[in-house]
Short mmCIF file of C-alpha atoms and ligand atoms in Angstrom, two decimals:
data_model
loop_
_atom_site.label_atom_id
_atom_site.label_comp_id
_atom_site.label_asym_id
_atom_site.label_seq_id
_atom_site.Cartn_x
_atom_site.Cartn_y
_atom_site.Cartn_z
CA UNK A 277 9.33 -8.02 -18.14
CA UNK A 278 10.89 -4.78 -19.84
CA UNK A 279 12.70 -2.92 -16.97
CA UNK A 280 11.67 0.33 -17.89
CA UNK A 281 7.74 -0.75 -17.38
CA UNK A 282 8.39 -2.04 -13.71
CA UNK A 283 7.15 -0.29 -10.70
CA UNK A 284 8.99 -2.66 -8.07
CA UNK A 285 11.40 -5.46 -8.39
CA UNK A 286 12.49 -7.36 -5.41
CA UNK A 287 15.53 -9.86 -6.01
CA UNK A 288 16.38 -12.20 -3.24
CA UNK A 289 15.49 -10.01 -0.50
CA UNK A 290 16.22 -11.10 3.16
CA UNK A 291 15.12 -9.53 6.24
CA UNK A 292 15.92 -11.18 9.91
CA UNK A 293 14.33 -9.52 12.89
CA UNK A 294 16.70 -9.75 15.86
CA UNK A 295 15.25 -9.09 19.49
CA UNK A 296 17.01 -9.76 22.58
CA UNK A 297 18.95 -12.54 20.63
CA UNK A 298 16.07 -14.39 18.95
CA UNK A 299 16.38 -14.01 15.42
CA UNK A 300 13.48 -14.43 13.48
CA UNK A 301 13.66 -14.78 9.48
CA UNK A 302 10.61 -12.73 8.30
CA UNK A 303 11.83 -12.64 4.52
CA UNK A 304 13.62 -15.64 3.36
CA UNK A 305 14.64 -14.72 -0.51
CA UNK A 306 11.52 -12.97 -2.13
CA UNK A 307 11.61 -12.41 -5.55
CA UNK A 308 8.68 -10.23 -6.86
CA UNK A 309 8.30 -7.91 -10.05
CA UNK A 310 5.19 -5.54 -10.12
CA UNK A 311 4.62 -3.71 -13.23
CA UNK A 312 3.73 -0.02 -14.09
CA UNK A 313 -0.23 0.19 -14.01
CA UNK A 314 -0.67 -3.29 -12.18
CA UNK A 315 -2.74 -3.75 -9.07
CA UNK A 316 -0.90 -6.55 -7.22
CA UNK A 317 -2.39 -8.35 -4.21
CA UNK A 318 -0.34 -10.12 -1.45
CA UNK A 319 -2.02 -13.01 0.14
CA UNK A 320 -0.80 -15.66 2.92
CA UNK A 321 -1.03 -16.70 6.52
CA UNK A 322 -0.41 -14.40 9.29
CA UNK A 323 3.24 -14.02 10.03
CA UNK A 324 4.53 -15.41 6.90
CA UNK A 325 6.21 -11.83 5.92
CA UNK A 326 3.66 -9.64 4.09
CA UNK A 327 3.89 -6.36 6.23
CA UNK A 328 7.71 -6.88 6.47
CA UNK A 329 7.67 -7.21 2.58
CA UNK A 330 5.69 -4.01 1.98
CA UNK A 331 7.47 -2.12 4.27
CA UNK A 332 10.74 -2.86 2.55
CA UNK A 333 9.03 -2.07 -0.62
CA UNK A 334 7.97 1.30 0.58
CA UNK A 335 11.32 2.12 2.17
CA UNK A 336 10.08 2.23 5.67
CA UNK A 337 12.41 -0.65 6.69
CA UNK A 338 15.72 -1.86 5.23
CA UNK A 339 16.38 -5.50 4.13
CA UNK A 340 19.40 -7.17 5.63
CA UNK A 341 20.54 -8.32 2.15
CA UNK A 342 18.92 -8.56 -1.42
CA UNK A 343 17.88 -5.91 -3.80
CA UNK A 344 14.64 -3.94 -4.01
CA UNK A 345 14.00 -1.44 -6.49
CA UNK A 346 11.28 1.03 -6.71
CA UNK A 347 10.69 3.03 -10.08
CA UNK A 348 14.47 2.12 -10.69
CA UNK A 349 15.78 3.55 -7.52
CA UNK A 350 17.41 1.61 -4.85
CA UNK A 351 16.15 3.07 -1.63
CA UNK A 352 18.66 0.81 0.65
CA UNK A 353 21.70 2.85 -0.79
CA UNK A 354 19.64 6.59 -0.61
CA UNK A 355 20.61 8.99 1.78
CA UNK A 356 18.11 9.56 4.43
CA UNK A 357 17.29 12.88 3.40
CA UNK A 358 16.73 11.60 -0.41
CA UNK A 359 14.59 8.74 0.81
CA UNK A 360 12.26 10.81 2.84
CA UNK A 361 11.81 13.12 -0.07
CA UNK A 362 11.41 10.14 -2.53
CA UNK A 363 9.12 8.42 -0.14
CA UNK A 364 7.05 11.68 0.42
CA UNK A 365 6.35 12.16 -3.32
CA UNK A 366 5.95 9.04 -4.87
CA UNK A 367 4.52 6.50 -2.20
CA UNK A 368 1.43 6.14 -0.41
CA UNK A 369 1.21 3.98 2.71
CA UNK A 370 -2.02 2.62 4.17
CA UNK A 371 -1.00 1.18 7.62
CA UNK A 372 -2.84 -1.91 8.99
CA UNK A 373 -3.22 0.49 12.64
CA UNK A 374 -3.84 3.38 10.03
CA UNK A 375 -1.38 5.53 12.22
CA UNK A 376 -3.76 8.82 12.38
CA UNK A 377 -2.69 11.47 14.20
CA UNK A 378 -5.77 11.64 16.96
CA UNK A 379 -5.60 15.12 17.69
CA UNK A 380 -5.96 16.34 14.16
CA UNK A 381 -9.28 16.48 11.92
CA UNK A 382 -9.91 13.90 9.22
CA UNK A 383 -8.95 16.75 7.02
CA UNK A 384 -5.81 17.81 8.47
CA UNK A 385 -4.79 14.39 8.60
CA UNK A 386 -5.33 14.10 4.76
CA UNK A 387 -3.47 17.25 4.21
CA UNK A 388 -0.09 16.14 5.90
CA UNK A 389 1.38 14.51 2.83
CA UNK A 390 0.61 17.63 0.74
CA UNK A 391 1.91 20.06 3.32
CA UNK A 392 5.26 17.85 3.44
CA UNK A 393 5.41 18.52 -0.31
CA UNK A 394 5.37 22.09 0.20
CA UNK A 395 1.64 22.94 -0.59
CA UNK A 396 0.09 25.86 0.97
CA UNK A 397 -2.19 24.77 4.14
CA UNK A 398 -5.62 26.35 2.69
CA UNK A 399 -4.76 24.74 -0.76
CA UNK A 400 -4.01 21.09 0.82
CA UNK A 401 -6.98 21.12 3.11
CA UNK A 402 -9.40 22.08 0.17
CA UNK A 403 -7.69 19.20 -1.98
CA UNK A 404 -7.98 16.86 1.23
CA UNK A 405 -11.61 17.17 1.30
CA UNK A 406 -12.24 16.24 -2.25
CA UNK A 407 -10.50 12.96 -1.81
CA UNK A 408 -12.49 12.54 1.66
CA UNK A 409 -15.86 13.00 -0.53
CA UNK A 410 -14.38 10.26 -2.86
CA UNK A 411 -14.12 7.75 -0.14
CA UNK A 412 -17.57 8.68 1.42
CA UNK A 413 -16.19 10.95 4.15
CA UNK A 414 -17.62 14.32 2.82
CA UNK A 415 -19.87 14.92 6.14
CA UNK A 416 -16.93 14.04 8.57
CA UNK A 417 -14.05 16.41 7.47
CA UNK A 418 -14.18 18.27 10.60
CA UNK A 419 -14.18 15.39 12.93
CA UNK A 420 -11.17 14.17 15.33
CA UNK A 421 -9.60 11.39 13.80
CA UNK A 422 -10.21 10.00 17.40
CA UNK A 423 -13.86 10.52 17.25
CA UNK A 424 -14.25 8.45 13.97
CA UNK A 425 -15.24 4.80 14.08
CA UNK A 426 -12.55 2.03 12.88
CA UNK A 427 -14.24 2.03 9.18
CA UNK A 428 -14.27 5.76 9.11
CA UNK A 429 -10.66 6.20 10.38
CA UNK A 430 -9.59 3.12 7.70
CA UNK A 431 -10.83 5.58 4.88
CA UNK A 432 -9.02 8.50 6.08
CA UNK A 433 -6.15 6.78 5.84
CA UNK A 434 -6.88 5.72 2.28
CA UNK A 435 -7.17 9.01 1.53
CA UNK A 436 -4.24 10.44 3.12
CA UNK A 437 -2.33 7.68 0.99
CA UNK A 438 -3.85 8.97 -2.21
CA UNK A 439 -4.11 12.43 -1.92
CA UNK A 440 -0.56 13.40 -3.34
CA UNK A 441 -0.79 11.19 -6.19
CA UNK A 442 1.73 8.84 -5.78
CA UNK A 443 3.20 6.64 -8.30
CA UNK A 444 3.23 3.89 -5.63
CA UNK A 445 0.40 3.06 -3.33
CA UNK A 446 0.80 0.36 -0.77
CA UNK A 447 -2.05 -0.79 1.40
CA UNK A 448 -2.00 -3.29 4.66
CA UNK A 449 -5.58 -4.77 4.71
CA UNK A 450 -7.12 -1.64 3.70
CA UNK A 451 -10.74 -3.10 3.61
CA UNK A 452 -10.57 -5.04 6.96
CA UNK A 453 -12.77 -2.52 8.80
CA UNK A 454 -15.27 -1.76 6.03
CA UNK A 455 -18.61 -3.35 5.28
CA UNK A 456 -18.97 -5.04 1.56
CA UNK A 457 -20.27 -2.00 0.08
CA UNK A 458 -17.62 0.64 1.49
CA UNK A 459 -15.08 -1.78 0.63
CA UNK A 460 -16.12 -2.08 -3.07
CA UNK A 461 -16.26 1.48 -3.45
CA UNK A 462 -12.80 1.72 -1.88
CA UNK A 463 -11.37 -1.01 -4.06
CA UNK A 464 -13.02 0.74 -7.27
CA UNK A 465 -11.11 3.96 -6.37
CA UNK A 466 -7.83 2.46 -5.64
CA UNK A 467 -8.46 0.26 -9.14
CA UNK A 468 -9.09 3.56 -10.84
CA UNK A 469 -5.75 5.18 -9.37
CA UNK A 470 -3.93 1.86 -10.40
CA UNK A 471 -5.09 2.26 -14.20
CA UNK A 472 -2.84 5.13 -14.51
CA UNK A 473 0.10 3.61 -16.67
CA UNK A 474 3.03 4.94 -14.78
CA UNK A 475 1.75 3.90 -11.09
CA UNK A 476 1.44 0.80 -8.99
CA UNK A 477 -0.65 -0.67 -6.01
CA UNK A 478 0.46 -3.42 -3.62
CA UNK A 479 -2.42 -4.49 -1.50
CA UNK A 480 -1.94 -7.10 1.41
CA UNK A 481 -5.32 -8.51 1.90
CA UNK A 482 -7.15 -11.74 3.46
CA UNK A 483 -10.61 -10.47 2.06
CA UNK A 484 -11.70 -12.69 -0.71
CA UNK A 485 -14.33 -10.30 -1.75
CA UNK A 486 -11.84 -8.07 -3.37
CA UNK A 487 -9.61 -10.41 -5.23
CA UNK A 488 -11.50 -10.03 -8.24
CA UNK A 489 -9.98 -6.44 -8.28
CA UNK A 490 -6.31 -7.69 -8.64
CA UNK A 491 -4.40 -7.74 -11.66
CA UNK A 492 -2.55 -10.79 -10.13
CA UNK A 493 -2.31 -12.12 -6.72
CA UNK A 494 1.02 -12.98 -4.99
CA UNK A 495 0.89 -15.76 -2.52
CA UNK A 496 3.39 -16.08 0.23
CA UNK A 497 4.29 -18.25 2.81
CA UNK A 498 7.32 -18.43 5.41
CA UNK A 499 9.28 -15.54 4.04
CA UNK A 500 8.67 -16.46 0.31
CA UNK A 501 6.72 -15.97 -2.64
CA UNK A 502 5.53 -19.19 -3.42
CA UNK A 503 3.18 -18.52 -6.61
CA UNK A 504 1.92 -15.27 -8.61
CA UNK A 505 -1.36 -16.15 -10.54
CA UNK A 506 -2.31 -14.09 -13.31
CA UNK A 507 -5.59 -12.67 -14.32
CA UNK A 508 -7.24 -14.25 -10.89
CA UNK A 509 -10.81 -13.28 -11.30
CA UNK A 510 -10.74 -14.97 -14.89
CA UNK A 511 -9.25 -18.19 -13.45
CA UNK A 512 -11.78 -18.20 -10.48
CA UNK A 513 -14.57 -17.88 -12.98
CA UNK A 514 -13.18 -21.11 -14.98
CA UNK A 515 -12.64 -22.87 -12.10
CA UNK A 516 -16.18 -22.57 -10.52
CA UNK A 517 -18.29 -21.86 -13.60
N1 ADP B 617 9.42 -5.74 14.50
C1 ADP B 617 9.52 -6.91 14.80
N2 ADP B 617 10.23 -7.45 15.81
C2 ADP B 617 10.31 -8.87 15.64
N3 ADP B 617 9.78 -9.45 15.14
C3 ADP B 617 9.05 -9.15 13.95
C4 ADP B 617 8.66 -7.72 13.85
N4 ADP B 617 7.92 -7.62 13.04
C5 ADP B 617 7.34 -8.87 12.44
N5 ADP B 617 8.12 -9.94 13.28
C6 ADP B 617 8.08 -11.43 13.23
O1 ADP B 617 8.14 -11.46 11.39
C7 ADP B 617 7.63 -12.52 10.93
C8 ADP B 617 6.72 -11.82 9.89
O2 ADP B 617 5.71 -10.81 10.10
P1 ADP B 617 4.99 -9.89 9.67
O3 ADP B 617 5.65 -9.47 8.12
O4 ADP B 617 4.09 -8.81 10.19
O5 ADP B 617 3.99 -10.98 8.91
P2 ADP B 617 2.35 -10.84 7.97
O6 ADP B 617 2.15 -9.33 7.87
O7 ADP B 617 2.38 -11.65 6.94
O8 ADP B 617 1.30 -11.50 9.23
C9 ADP B 617 6.59 -12.80 12.02
O9 ADP B 617 7.19 -14.16 12.64
C10 ADP B 617 6.65 -11.72 12.90
O10 ADP B 617 6.36 -12.39 14.32
MG1 MG B 618 0.69 -7.87 8.67
#
């Protein structure tokens, strides 16, 4: 792959958690390239390192060794201040546990990335409401996030990851709390975003119903990428007629 068309490049990424003297190797030499304009899904058994890998890619967690580059930038060797600014501008993250601020409304939660990037509060809330409408939550913009159902909170988290038009969107199980139709609507929205040629999406999922949205699917096991399948939905159609 031409390096200038790469959104993410991971080379031999290793991460060992050390809790109370017990070491767990979560990433054991990950190699993965993600192209601009690509929607890459990441699948694999619980505990294989998926959340750890996307946390390293998004600059939330530092790897112990190996190289990880996002849009040509090595986040590990950036100053904290530059890294925070880079993340705020370029990365949207949907956490598995949503991580919304419970005392803020849906619209206020979604405004946060815009305000961090310097937008005026009133403009930020107006923009937040348009994205909440896109995820089907136009009726709930003033509700506190603690008053929302799990599926609604998940959509607020997705809106918050999209609102500032980041170049890289990273999602941990973004459809786990959604019914089939809402899940497909959210994936259609995410896929539209990925179609921009200078952006990319990485989506961790167990949800076979959404595999067809992937450009490629990386299978992980035991801290490694074991296989990357190209054009998965096409391959599946051939396999299953
Ligand atoms: N903060 C942490 N401290 C210690 N061990 C952790 C921590 N986070 C994850 N692990 C361990 O690292 C391994 C990979 O975890 P994780 O990346 O969460 O996997 P997945 O998302 O695929 O379920 C697991 O063995 C898990 O128990
Ligand atoms: Mg996980």
